[in-house]
Tab-separated table of C-alpha atoms in Angstrom:
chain	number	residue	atom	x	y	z
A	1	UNK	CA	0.000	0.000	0.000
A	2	UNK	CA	1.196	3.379	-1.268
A	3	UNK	CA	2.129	6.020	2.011
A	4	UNK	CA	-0.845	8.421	2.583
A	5	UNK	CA	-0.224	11.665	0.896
A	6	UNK	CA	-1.144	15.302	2.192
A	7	UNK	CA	-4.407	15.986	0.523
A	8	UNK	CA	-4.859	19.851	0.021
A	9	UNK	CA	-7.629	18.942	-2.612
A	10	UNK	CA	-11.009	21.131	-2.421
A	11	UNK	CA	-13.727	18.560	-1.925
A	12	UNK	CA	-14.124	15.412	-2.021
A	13	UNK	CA	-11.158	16.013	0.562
A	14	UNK	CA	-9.148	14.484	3.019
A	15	UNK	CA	-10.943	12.748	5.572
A	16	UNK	CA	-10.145	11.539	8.992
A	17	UNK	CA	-7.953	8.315	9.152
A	18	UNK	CA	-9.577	6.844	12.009
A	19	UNK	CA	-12.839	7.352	10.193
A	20	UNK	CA	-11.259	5.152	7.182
A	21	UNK	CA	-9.954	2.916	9.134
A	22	UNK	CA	-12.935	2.296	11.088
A	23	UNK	CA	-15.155	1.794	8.068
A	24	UNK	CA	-12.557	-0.020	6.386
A	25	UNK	CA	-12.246	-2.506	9.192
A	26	UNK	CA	-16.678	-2.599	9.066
A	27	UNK	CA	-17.212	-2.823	5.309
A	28	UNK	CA	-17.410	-6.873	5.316
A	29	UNK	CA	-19.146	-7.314	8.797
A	30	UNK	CA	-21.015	-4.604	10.360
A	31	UNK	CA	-21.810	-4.962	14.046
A	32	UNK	CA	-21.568	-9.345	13.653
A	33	UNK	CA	-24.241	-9.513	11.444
A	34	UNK	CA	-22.216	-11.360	8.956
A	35	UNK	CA	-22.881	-8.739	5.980
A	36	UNK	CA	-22.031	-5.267	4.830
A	37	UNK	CA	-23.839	-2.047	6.401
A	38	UNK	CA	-24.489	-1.475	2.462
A	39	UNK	CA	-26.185	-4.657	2.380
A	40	UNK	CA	-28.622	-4.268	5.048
A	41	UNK	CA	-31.816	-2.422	4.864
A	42	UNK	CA	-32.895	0.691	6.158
A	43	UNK	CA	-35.076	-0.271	7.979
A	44	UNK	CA	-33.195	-2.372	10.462
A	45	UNK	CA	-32.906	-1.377	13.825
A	46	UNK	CA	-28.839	-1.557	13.484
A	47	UNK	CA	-29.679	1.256	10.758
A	48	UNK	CA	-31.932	3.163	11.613
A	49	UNK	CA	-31.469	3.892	15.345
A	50	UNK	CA	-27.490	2.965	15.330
A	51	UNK	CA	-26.620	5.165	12.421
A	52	UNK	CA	-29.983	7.528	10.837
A	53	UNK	CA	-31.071	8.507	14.089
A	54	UNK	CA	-27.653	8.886	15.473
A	55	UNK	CA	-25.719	11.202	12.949
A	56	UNK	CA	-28.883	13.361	13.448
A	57	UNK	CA	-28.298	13.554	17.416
A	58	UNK	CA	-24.509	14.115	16.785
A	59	UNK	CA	-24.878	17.046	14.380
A	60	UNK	CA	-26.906	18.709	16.597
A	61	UNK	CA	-24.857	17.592	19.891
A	62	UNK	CA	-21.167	18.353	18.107
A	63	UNK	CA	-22.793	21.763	16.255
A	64	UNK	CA	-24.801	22.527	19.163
A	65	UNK	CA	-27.623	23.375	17.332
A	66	UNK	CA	-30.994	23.796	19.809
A	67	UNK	CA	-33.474	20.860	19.163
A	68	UNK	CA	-36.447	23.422	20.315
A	69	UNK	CA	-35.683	25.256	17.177
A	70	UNK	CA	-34.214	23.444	14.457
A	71	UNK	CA	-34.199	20.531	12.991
A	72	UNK	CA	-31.756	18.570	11.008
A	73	UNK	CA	-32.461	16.799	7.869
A	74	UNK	CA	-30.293	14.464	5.856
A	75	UNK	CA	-31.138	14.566	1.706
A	76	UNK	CA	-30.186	13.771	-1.259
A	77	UNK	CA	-28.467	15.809	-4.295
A	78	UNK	CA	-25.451	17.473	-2.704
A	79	UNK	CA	-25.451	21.302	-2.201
A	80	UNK	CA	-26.494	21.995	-5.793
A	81	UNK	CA	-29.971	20.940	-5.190
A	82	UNK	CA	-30.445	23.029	-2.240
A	83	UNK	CA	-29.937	26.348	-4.984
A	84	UNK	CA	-32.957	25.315	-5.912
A	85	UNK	CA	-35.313	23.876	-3.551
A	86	UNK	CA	-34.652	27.176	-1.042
A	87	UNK	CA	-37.013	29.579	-3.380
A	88	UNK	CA	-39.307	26.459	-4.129
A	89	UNK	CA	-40.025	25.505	-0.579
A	90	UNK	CA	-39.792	29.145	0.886
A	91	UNK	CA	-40.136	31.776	-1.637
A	92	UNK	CA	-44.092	32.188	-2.466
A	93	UNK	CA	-45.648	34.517	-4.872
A	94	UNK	CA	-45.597	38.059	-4.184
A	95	UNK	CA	-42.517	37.343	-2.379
A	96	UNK	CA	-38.771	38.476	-3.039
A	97	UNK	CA	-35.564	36.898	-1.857
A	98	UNK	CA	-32.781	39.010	-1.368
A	99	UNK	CA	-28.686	37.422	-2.264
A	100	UNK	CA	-25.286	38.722	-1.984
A	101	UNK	CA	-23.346	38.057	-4.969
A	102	UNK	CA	-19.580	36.258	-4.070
A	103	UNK	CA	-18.530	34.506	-6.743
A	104	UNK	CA	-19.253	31.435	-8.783
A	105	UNK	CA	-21.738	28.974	-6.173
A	106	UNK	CA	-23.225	32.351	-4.839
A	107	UNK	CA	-24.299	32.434	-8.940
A	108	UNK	CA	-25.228	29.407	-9.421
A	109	UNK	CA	-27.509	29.667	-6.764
A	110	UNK	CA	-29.010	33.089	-7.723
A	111	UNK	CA	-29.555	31.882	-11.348
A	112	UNK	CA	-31.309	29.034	-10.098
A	113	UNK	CA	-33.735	31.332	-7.906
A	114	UNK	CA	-34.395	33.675	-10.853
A	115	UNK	CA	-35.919	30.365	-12.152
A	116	UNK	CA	-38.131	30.196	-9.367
A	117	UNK	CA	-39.128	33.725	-8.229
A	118	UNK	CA	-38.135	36.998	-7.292
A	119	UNK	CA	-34.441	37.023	-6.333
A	120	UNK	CA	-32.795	39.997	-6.297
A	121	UNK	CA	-29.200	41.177	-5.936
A	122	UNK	CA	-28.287	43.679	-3.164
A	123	UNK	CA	-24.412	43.456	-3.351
A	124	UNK	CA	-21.716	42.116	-5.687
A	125	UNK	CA	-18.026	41.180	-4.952
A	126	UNK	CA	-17.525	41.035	-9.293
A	127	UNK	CA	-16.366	44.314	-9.896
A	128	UNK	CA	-12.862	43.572	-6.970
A	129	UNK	CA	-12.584	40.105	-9.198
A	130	UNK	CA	-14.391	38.477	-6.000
A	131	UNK	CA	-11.593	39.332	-3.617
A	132	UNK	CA	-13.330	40.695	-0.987
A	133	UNK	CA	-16.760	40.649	0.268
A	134	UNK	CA	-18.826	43.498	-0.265
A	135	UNK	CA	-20.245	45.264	2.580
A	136	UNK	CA	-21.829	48.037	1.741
A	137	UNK	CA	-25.333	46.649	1.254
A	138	UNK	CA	-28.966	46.698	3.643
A	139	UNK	CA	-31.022	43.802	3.519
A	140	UNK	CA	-34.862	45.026	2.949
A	141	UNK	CA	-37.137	44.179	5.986
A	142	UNK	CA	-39.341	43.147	3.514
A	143	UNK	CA	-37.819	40.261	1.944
A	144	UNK	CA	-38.435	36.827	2.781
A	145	UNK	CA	-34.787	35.597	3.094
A	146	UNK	CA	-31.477	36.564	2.430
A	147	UNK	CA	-29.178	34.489	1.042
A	148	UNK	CA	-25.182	34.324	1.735
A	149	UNK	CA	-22.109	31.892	0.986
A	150	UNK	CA	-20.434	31.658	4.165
A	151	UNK	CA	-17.045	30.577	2.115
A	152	UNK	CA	-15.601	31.173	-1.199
A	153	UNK	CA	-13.971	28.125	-2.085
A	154	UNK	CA	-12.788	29.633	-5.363
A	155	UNK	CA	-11.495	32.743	-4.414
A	156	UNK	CA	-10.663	32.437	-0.663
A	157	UNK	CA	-12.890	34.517	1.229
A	158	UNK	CA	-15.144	34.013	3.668
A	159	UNK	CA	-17.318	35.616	6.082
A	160	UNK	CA	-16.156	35.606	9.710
A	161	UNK	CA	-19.373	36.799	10.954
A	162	UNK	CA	-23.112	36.266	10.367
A	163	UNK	CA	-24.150	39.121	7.928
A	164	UNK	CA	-27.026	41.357	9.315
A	165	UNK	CA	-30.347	40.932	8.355
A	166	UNK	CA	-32.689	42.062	11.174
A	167	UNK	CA	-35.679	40.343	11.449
A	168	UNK	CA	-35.438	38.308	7.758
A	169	UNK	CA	-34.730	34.850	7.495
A	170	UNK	CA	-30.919	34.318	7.344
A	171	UNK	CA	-30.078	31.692	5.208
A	172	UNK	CA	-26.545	30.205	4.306
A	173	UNK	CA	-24.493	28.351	2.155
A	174	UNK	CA	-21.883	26.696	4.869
A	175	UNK	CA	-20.713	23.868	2.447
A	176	UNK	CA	-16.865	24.541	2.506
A	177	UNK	CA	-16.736	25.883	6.495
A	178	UNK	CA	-19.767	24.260	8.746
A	179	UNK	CA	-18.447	22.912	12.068
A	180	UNK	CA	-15.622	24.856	11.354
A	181	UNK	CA	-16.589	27.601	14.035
A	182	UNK	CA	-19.669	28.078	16.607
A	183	UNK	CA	-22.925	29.481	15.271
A	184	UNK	CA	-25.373	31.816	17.114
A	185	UNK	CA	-28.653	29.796	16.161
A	186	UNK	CA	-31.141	32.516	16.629
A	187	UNK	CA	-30.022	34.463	13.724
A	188	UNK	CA	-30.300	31.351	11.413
A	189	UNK	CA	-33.429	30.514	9.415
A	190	UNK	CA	-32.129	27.738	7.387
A	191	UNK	CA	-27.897	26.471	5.992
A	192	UNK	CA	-27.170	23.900	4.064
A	193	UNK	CA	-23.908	22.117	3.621
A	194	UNK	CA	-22.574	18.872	1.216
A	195	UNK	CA	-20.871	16.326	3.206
A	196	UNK	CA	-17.356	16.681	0.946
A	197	UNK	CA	-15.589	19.060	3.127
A	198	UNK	CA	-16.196	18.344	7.017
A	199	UNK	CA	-18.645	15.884	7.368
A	200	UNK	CA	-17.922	13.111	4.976
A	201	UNK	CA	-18.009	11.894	1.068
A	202	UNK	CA	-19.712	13.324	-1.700
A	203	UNK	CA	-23.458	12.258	-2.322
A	204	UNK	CA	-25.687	14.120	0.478
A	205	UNK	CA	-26.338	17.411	2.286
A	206	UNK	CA	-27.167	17.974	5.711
A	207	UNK	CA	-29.842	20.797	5.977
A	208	UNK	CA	-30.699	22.981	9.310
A	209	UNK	CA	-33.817	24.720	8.933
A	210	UNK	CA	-36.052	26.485	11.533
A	211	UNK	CA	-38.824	25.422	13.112
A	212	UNK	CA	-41.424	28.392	11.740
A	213	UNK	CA	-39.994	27.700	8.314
A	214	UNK	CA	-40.914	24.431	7.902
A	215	UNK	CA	-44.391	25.848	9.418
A	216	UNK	CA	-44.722	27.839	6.489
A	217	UNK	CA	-43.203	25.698	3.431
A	218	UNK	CA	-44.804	25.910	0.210
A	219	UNK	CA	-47.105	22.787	-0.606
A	220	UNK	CA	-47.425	22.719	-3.789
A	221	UNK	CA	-44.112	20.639	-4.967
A	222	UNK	CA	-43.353	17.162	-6.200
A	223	UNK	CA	-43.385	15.783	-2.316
A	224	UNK	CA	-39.108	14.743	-2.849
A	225	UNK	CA	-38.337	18.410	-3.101
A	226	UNK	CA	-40.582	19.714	0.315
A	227	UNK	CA	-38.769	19.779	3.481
A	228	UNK	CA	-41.957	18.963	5.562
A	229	UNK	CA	-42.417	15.787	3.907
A	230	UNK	CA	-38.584	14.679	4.527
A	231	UNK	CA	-39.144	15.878	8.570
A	232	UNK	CA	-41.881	14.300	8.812
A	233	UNK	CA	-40.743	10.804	7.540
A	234	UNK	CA	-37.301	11.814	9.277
A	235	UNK	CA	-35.180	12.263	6.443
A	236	UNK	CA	-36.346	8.763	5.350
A	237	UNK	CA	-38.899	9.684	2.487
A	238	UNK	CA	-37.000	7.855	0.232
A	239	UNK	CA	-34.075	4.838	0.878
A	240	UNK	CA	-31.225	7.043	2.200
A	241	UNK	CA	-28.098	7.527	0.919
A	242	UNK	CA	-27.033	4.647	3.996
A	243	UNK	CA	-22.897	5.029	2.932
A	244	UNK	CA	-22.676	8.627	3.360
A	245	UNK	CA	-25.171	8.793	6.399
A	246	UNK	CA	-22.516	6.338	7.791
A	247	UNK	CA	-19.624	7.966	7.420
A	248	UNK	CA	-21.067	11.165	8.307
A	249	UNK	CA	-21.605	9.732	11.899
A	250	UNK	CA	-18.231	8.850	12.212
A	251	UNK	CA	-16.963	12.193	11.073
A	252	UNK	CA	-19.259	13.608	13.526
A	253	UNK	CA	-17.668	11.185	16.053
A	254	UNK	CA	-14.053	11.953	15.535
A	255	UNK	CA	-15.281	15.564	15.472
A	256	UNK	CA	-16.855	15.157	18.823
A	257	UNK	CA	-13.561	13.228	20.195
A	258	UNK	CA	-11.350	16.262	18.896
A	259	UNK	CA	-12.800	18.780	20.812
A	260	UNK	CA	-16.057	19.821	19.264
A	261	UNK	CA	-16.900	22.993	16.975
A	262	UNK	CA	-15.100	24.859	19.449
A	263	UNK	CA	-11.801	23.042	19.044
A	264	UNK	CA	-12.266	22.763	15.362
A	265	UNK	CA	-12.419	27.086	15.387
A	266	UNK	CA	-8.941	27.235	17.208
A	267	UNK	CA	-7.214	24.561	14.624
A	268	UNK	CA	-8.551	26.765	11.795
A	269	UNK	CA	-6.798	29.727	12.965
A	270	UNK	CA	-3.684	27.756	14.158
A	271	UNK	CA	-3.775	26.342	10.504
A	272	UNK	CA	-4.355	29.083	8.490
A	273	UNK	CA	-2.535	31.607	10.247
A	274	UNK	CA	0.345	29.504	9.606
A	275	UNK	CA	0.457	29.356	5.908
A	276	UNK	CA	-0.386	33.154	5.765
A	277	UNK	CA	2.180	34.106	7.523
A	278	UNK	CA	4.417	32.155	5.420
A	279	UNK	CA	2.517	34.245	2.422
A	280	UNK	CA	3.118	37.398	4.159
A	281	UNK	CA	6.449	36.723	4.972
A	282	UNK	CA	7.383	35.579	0.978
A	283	UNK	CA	5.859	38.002	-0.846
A	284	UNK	CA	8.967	38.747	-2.969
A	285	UNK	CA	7.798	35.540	-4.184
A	286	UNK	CA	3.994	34.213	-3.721
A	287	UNK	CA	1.452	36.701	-3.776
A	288	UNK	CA	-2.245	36.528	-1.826
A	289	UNK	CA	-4.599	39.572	-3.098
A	290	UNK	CA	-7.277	37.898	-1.100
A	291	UNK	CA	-8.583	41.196	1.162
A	292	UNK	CA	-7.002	40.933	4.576
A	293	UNK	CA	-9.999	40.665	6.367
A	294	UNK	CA	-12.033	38.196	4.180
A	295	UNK	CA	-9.369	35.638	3.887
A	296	UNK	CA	-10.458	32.518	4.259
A	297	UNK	CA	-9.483	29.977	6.939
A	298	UNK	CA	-10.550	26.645	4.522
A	299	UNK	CA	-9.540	27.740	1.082
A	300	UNK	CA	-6.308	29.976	0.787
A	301	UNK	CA	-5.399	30.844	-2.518
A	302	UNK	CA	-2.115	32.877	-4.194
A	303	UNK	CA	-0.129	33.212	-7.279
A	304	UNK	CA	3.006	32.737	-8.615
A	305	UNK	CA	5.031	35.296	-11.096
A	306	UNK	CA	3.589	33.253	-14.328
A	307	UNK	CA	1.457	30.221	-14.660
A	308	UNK	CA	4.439	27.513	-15.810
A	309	UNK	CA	5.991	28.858	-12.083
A	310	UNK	CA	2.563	27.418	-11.003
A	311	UNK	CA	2.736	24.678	-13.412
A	312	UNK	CA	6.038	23.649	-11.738
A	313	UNK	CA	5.083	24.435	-8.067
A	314	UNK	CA	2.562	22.077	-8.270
A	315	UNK	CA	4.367	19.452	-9.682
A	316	UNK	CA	6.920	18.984	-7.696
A	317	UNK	CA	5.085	19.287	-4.561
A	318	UNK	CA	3.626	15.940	-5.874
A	319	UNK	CA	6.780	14.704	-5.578
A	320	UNK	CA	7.465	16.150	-2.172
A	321	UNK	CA	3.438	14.512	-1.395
A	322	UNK	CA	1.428	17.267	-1.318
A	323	UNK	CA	-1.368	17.181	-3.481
A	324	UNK	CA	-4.051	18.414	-4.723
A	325	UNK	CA	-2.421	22.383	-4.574
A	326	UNK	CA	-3.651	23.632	-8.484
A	327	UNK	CA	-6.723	26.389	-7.925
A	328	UNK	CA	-10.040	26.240	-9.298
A	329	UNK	CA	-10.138	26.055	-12.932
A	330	UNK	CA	-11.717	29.246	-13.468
A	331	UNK	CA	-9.127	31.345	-11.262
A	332	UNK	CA	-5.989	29.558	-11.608
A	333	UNK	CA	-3.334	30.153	-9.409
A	334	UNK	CA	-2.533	27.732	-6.553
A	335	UNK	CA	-4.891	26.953	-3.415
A	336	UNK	CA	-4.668	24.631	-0.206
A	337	UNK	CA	-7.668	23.372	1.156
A	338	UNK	CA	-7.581	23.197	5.146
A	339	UNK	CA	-10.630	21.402	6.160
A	340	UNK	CA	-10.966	20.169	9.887
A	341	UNK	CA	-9.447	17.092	8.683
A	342	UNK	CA	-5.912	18.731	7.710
A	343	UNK	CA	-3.453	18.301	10.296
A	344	UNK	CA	-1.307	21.059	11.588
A	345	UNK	CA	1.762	18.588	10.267
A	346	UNK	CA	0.298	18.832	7.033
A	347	UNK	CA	0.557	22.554	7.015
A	348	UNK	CA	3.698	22.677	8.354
A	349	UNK	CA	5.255	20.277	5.606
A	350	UNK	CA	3.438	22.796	2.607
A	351	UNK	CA	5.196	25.415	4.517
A	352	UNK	CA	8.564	24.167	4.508
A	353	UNK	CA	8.351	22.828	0.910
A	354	UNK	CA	6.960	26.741	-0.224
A	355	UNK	CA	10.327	27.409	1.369
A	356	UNK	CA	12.303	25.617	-0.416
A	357	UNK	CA	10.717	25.944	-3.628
A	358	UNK	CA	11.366	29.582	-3.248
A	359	UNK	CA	14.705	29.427	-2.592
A	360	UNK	CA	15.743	27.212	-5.486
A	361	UNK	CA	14.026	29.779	-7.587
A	362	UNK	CA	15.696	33.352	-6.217
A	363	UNK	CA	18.775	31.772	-3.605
């Protein structure tokens, strides 16, 4: 078996070994029941109440999100499919939706809600090449929600504090940072997040959503694409996506066993402030334009003097077993993705390699 690399890569992403290990040392012969957890039904007790019910109780134990509130449901279609069943479920006629433009998901999801209804723009990061956050902007009292990406995982920014938005719905796009740092639950109407960057692998989102909202979702939808109808079969409408319900529990575990939310804040800073420094400190030689005060803590992103610099910088910290450091196709650059599985080692080893890559280049 080949060594274990460093995995900087965006999402899917590294994930806890203990969590591999565990499921790798399950996948035959879950719990003595001579078969595979992906070969049992759903329905089973060992399913149901040992792994459904349970990654529900730890996201809202390890998040510490208030059960009297919210509620916690576990669906289908990734992130992507939450651009779109926001305005359908809470965005009725007569209604508008108000969304802070970011960068490319922040898009996606306002072109999807143009589909739907009335979604309107009240800010736009385009015009600084997404580089900072705008903030400049009043969210109309009037609106039903506003709409925010928490992170950038393009760019590298991200919000370090709930945006204001008085008595409207607050709703957020925490795919690339949730359980990354506490949350203050009474300003949050509904987030969303895809397992691929701190929860698990790709193929399901976790969704928070108020209490009232659900109260007030619209009815008139296929039933797959209301959020009443998955809380009130408890995320079990349809056969779940059992594998990634799984391994989210034992993300949420390891999680749990770390510290919590709370620990998982301090590694972020300990993390990033690490290789920003090392940014700061080299800037004869990398360059970060990323806004001081939006730079993200997940996704940190700079350039090199030319892209076949890049090109090489890339390669040959493959060879040095760091992967996974090329940015998004449509920025470029380079980027290192430090999810809450990312060790502080693994930091430290990018750090040391930018280093020496710099010094073979300039003495």
């Amino acid at each position: 078996m080949a060594e274990r690399v460093i995995n900087f890569f965006p999402g899917p992403c590294t994930l806890p070994l203990p969590t591999l290990e565990q499921a790798q040392r399950e996948f035959l012969d879950y719990c003595d029941t001579g078969m595979s957890l992906w070969e049992t039904s759903h329905r089973t007790t060992r399913y149901e109440e040992k792994i459904h019910n349970e990654a529900i109780r730890l996201m809202h134990e390890v998040f510490q999100i208030p059960e009297e509130t919210h509620r916690v449901l576990l669906l289908g279609g990734g992130g992507t499919l939450q651009f779109a069943m926001i305005p359908m479920n809470l965005l009725g006629e007569g209604q508008f939706a108000e969304y802070i433009y970011t960068g490319h998901w922040a898009e996606k999801a306002i072109n999807d809600a143009k589909l739907i209804g009335d979604a309107r723009v009240i800010a736009s990061g385009e015009d600084k090449g997404f580089l900072e956050i705008p903030k400049d902007y009043k969210v109309s009292p009037d609106a039903r929600y506003f709409y925010y990406v928490a992170n950038n995982t393009i760019y590298g920014t991200e919000h370090h504090s709930l945006p204001e938005s008085g008595n409207v719905p607050l709703i957020a796009d925490m795919s690339s940072n949730i359980l990354s740092r506490p949350v203050d639950w009474s300003r949050i109407g509904l987030t969303f997040a895809g397992l691929t960057k701190n929860l698990g692998p790709a193929g399901m989102a976790v969704v928070i959503i108020r209490k009232d909202l659900l109260a007030e979702n619209n009815r008139n939808l296929p039933k797959y694409l209301r959020y009443d109808i998955h809380d009130e079969h408890n995320s079990m409408y349809n056969t779940p996506p059992t594998f990634c319900t799984y391994m989210m529990k034992l993300f949420l575990e390891w999680t749990r066993d770390q510290g919590g939310v709370v620990q998982m804040d301090k590694n972020a800073d300990l993390r990033a402030n690490m290789l920003y420094e090392t940014l700061d400190r080299l800037d004869d030689f990398y360059t970060c334009r990323i806004a001081k005060e939006d730079r993200s803590r997940m996704n940190i992103c700079w350039e090199l003097a030319t892209e076949e610099l890049e090109n090489e910088f890339v390669a040959e910290a493959e060879k040095k077993g760091l992967y996974g450091l090329a940015g998004h196709f449509l920025f470029g650059h380079c980027r290192a993705s430090l999810y809450n599985a990312m060790s502080l080692e693994g930091v430290e080893r990018l750090c040391n390699f930018m280093e020496a890559f710099r010094k073979s280049h300039v003495g």
